Coordinates of C-alpha atoms in Angstrom, one line a residue:
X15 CA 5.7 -91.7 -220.2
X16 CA 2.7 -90.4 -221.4
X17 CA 3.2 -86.8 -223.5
X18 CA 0.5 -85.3 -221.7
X19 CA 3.2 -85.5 -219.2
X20 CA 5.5 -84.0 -221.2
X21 CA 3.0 -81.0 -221.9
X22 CA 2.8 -80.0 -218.6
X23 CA 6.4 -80.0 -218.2
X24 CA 7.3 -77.9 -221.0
X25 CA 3.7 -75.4 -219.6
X26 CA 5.0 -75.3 -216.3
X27 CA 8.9 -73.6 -218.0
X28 CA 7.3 -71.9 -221.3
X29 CA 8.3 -68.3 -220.3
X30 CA 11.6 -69.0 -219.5
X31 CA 12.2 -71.4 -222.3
X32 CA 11.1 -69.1 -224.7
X33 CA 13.8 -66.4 -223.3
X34 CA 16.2 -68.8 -223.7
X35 CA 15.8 -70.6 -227.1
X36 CA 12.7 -68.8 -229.0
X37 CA 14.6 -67.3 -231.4
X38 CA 16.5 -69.0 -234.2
X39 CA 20.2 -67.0 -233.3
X40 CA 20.1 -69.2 -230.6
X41 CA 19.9 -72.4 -232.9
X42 CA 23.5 -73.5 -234.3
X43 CA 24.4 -71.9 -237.6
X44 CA 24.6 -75.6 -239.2
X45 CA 21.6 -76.7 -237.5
X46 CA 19.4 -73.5 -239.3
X47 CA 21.7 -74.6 -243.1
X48 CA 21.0 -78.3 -242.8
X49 CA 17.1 -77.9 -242.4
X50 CA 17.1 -75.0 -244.4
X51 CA 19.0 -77.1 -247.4
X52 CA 16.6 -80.0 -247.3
X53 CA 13.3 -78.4 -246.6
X54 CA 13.6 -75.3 -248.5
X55 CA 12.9 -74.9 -252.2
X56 CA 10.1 -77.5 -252.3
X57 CA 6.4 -76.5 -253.1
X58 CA 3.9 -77.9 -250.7
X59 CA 3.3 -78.1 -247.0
X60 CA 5.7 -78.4 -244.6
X61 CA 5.1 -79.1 -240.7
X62 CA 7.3 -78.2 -237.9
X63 CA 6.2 -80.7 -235.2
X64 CA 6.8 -79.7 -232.1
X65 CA 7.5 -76.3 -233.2
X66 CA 7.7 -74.4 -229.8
X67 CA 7.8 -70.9 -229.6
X68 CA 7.7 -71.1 -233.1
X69 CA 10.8 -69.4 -234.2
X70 CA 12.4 -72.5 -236.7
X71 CA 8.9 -72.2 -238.5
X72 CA 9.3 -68.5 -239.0
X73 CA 13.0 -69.3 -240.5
X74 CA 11.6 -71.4 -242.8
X75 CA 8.7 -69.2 -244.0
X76 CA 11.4 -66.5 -244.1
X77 CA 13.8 -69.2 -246.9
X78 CA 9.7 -69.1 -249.0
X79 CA 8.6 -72.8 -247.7
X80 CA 4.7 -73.0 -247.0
X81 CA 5.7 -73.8 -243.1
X82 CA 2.7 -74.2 -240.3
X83 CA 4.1 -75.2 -236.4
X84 CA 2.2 -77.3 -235.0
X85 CA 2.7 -78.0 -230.8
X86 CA 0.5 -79.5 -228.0
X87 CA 1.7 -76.6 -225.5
X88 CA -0.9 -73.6 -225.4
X89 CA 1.5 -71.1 -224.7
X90 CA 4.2 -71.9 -227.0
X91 CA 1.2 -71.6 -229.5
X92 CA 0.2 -68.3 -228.4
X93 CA 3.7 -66.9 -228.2
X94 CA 4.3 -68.4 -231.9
X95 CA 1.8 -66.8 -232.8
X96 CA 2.3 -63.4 -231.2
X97 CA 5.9 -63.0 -232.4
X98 CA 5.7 -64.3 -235.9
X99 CA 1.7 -62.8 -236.7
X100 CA 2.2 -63.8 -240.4
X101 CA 2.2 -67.7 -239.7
X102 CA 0.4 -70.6 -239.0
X103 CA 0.3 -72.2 -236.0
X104 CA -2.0 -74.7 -234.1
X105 CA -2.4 -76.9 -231.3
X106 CA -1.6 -80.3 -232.2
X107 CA -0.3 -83.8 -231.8
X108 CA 2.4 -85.5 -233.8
X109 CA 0.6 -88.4 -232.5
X110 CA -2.8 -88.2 -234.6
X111 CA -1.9 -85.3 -237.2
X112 CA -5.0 -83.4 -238.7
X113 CA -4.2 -84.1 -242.0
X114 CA -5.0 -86.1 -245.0
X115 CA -2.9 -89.3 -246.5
X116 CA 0.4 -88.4 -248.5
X117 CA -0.5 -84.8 -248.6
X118 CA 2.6 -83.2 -246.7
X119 CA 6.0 -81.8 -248.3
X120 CA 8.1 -82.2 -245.9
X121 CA 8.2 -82.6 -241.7
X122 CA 10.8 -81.1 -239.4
X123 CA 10.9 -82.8 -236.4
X124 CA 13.6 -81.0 -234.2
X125 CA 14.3 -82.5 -231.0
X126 CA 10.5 -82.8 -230.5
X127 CA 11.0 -86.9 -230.9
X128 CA 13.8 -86.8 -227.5
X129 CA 10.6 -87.4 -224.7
X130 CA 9.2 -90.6 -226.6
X131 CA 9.8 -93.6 -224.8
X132 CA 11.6 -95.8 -227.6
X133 CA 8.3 -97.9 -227.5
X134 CA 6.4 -95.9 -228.8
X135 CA 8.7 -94.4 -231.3
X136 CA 7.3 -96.6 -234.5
X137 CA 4.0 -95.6 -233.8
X138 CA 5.0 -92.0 -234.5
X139 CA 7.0 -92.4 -237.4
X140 CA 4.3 -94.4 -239.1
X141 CA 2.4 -91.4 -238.8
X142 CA 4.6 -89.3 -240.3
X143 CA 4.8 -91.5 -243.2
X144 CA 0.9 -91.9 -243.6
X145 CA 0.8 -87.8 -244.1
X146 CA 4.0 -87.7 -246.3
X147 CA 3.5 -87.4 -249.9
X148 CA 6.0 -89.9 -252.4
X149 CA 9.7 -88.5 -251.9
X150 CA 8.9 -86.0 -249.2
X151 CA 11.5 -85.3 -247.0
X152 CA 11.7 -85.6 -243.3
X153 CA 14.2 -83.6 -241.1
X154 CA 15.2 -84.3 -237.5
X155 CA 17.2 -83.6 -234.3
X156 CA 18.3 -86.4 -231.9
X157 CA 20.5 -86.8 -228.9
X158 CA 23.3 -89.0 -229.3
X159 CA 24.4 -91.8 -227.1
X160 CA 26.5 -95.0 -227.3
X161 CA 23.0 -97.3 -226.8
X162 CA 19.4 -96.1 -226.4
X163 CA 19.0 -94.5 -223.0
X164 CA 16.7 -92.2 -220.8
X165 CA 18.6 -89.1 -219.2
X166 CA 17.8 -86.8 -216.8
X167 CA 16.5 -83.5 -219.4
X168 CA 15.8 -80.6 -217.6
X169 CA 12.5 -80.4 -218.7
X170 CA 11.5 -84.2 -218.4
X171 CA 12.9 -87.2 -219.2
X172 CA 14.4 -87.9 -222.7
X173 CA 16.1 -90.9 -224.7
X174 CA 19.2 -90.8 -226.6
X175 CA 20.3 -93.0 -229.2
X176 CA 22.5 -94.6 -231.3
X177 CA 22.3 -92.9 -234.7
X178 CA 22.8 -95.9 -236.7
X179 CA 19.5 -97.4 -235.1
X180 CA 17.6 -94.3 -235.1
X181 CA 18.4 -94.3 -238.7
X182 CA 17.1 -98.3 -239.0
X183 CA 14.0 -97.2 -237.9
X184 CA 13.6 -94.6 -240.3
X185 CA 14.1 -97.2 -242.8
X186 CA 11.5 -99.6 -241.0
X187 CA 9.3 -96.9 -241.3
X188 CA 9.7 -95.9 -244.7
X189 CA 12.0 -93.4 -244.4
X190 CA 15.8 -93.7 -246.5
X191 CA 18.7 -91.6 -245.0
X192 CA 20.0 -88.9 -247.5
X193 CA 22.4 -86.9 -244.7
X194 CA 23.1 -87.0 -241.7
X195 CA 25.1 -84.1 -239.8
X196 CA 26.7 -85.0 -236.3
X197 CA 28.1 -83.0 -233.6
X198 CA 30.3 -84.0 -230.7
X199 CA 29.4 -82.6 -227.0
X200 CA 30.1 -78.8 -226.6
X201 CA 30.6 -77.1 -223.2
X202 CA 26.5 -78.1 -221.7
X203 CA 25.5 -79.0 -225.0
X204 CA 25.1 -83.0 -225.6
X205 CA 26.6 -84.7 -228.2
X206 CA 23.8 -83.8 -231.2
X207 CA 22.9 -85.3 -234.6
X208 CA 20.9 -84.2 -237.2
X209 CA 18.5 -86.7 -239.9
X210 CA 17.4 -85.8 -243.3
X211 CA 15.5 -88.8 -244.9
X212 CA 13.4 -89.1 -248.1
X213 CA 9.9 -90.9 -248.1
X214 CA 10.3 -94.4 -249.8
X215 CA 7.7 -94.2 -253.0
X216 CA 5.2 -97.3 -252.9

């Protein structure tokens, strides 16, 4: 799937997405501690990739962290930027990120990693790592599942996967696994898991 595919998909349901998630009491108390814990506290840049309507960004700028969203959806952009006027926000791809070689704090990627096909999930990470500066940390948000898999999400199709082998190709990528927070299925929520890895120096 290409994620130009995904863009339109999340366009075509911004408005009501962003009633229904855009603010960050409607992300799980131990979702906001554990990125807060591992991105917080640390001087230079961080970037929420796919940051939607930009509310985890404005958490973090709200805990002191030098946050800027970054999302490939116009108006989650322009609704980040409406409701939280004192950050930075831009239109953007985790693909090909705008930014300079090892020059990045940290990278909180929450749940904006579900739509890649498992292909192309290297490629990404590798980018990530090209930006991250020696020891920077890199948070994340996964669906869960027994094997990788696509599944019907409402938006557009998205992968689960085993968190073991999601955390092997951190490590492929050079990433190492320092946490790791899981959560079992709750009511319409899917079973949920939650990667904080440290950028291997060399």
């Amino acid at each position: 799937m290409k994620m130009e595919e995904v863009r339109r998909a999340y366009a075509s349901v911004a408005e009501l997405y962003i009633e229904l998630f855009g603010t960050s009491q409607q992300v799980h108390a131990d979702d906001l501690a554990f990125i807060g814990r591992h991105l917080a506290g640390r001087p230079g840049t961080v970037l929420d990739l796919g940051c939607g309507p930009g509310h985890i960004t404005g958490y973090l700028r709200s805990l002191g962290v030098d946050a800027t969203g970054i999302d490939m959806v116009p108006e989650f952009i322009a609704h980040a930027r409406a409701a939280h006027p004192n950050g930075r926000y831009q239109l953007g791809s985790m693909e090909n990120l705008a930014v300079a070689n090892h020059s990045i704090a940290g990278i909180l990627a929450w749940g904006s990693l579900i739509h890649l096909p498992p292909e192309d999930l290297d490629g990404v990470l590798a980018e990530f790592r090209r930006v991250m500066a020696p020891a920077g940390t890199l948070v994340l948000g996964l669906f869960v599942g027994d094997e990788v898999a696509a599944f019907d999400h409402k938006v557009v199709t998205a992968y689960r996967w085993p968190v073991d082998e999601f955390s092997e190709r951190l490590a492929r990528a050079g990433f190492t696994e320092v946490e790791r927070l899981q959560r079992p299925s709750e009511g319409t929520h899917r079973p949920h898991a939650a990667i904080a890895a440290i950028a291997t120096v060399g």
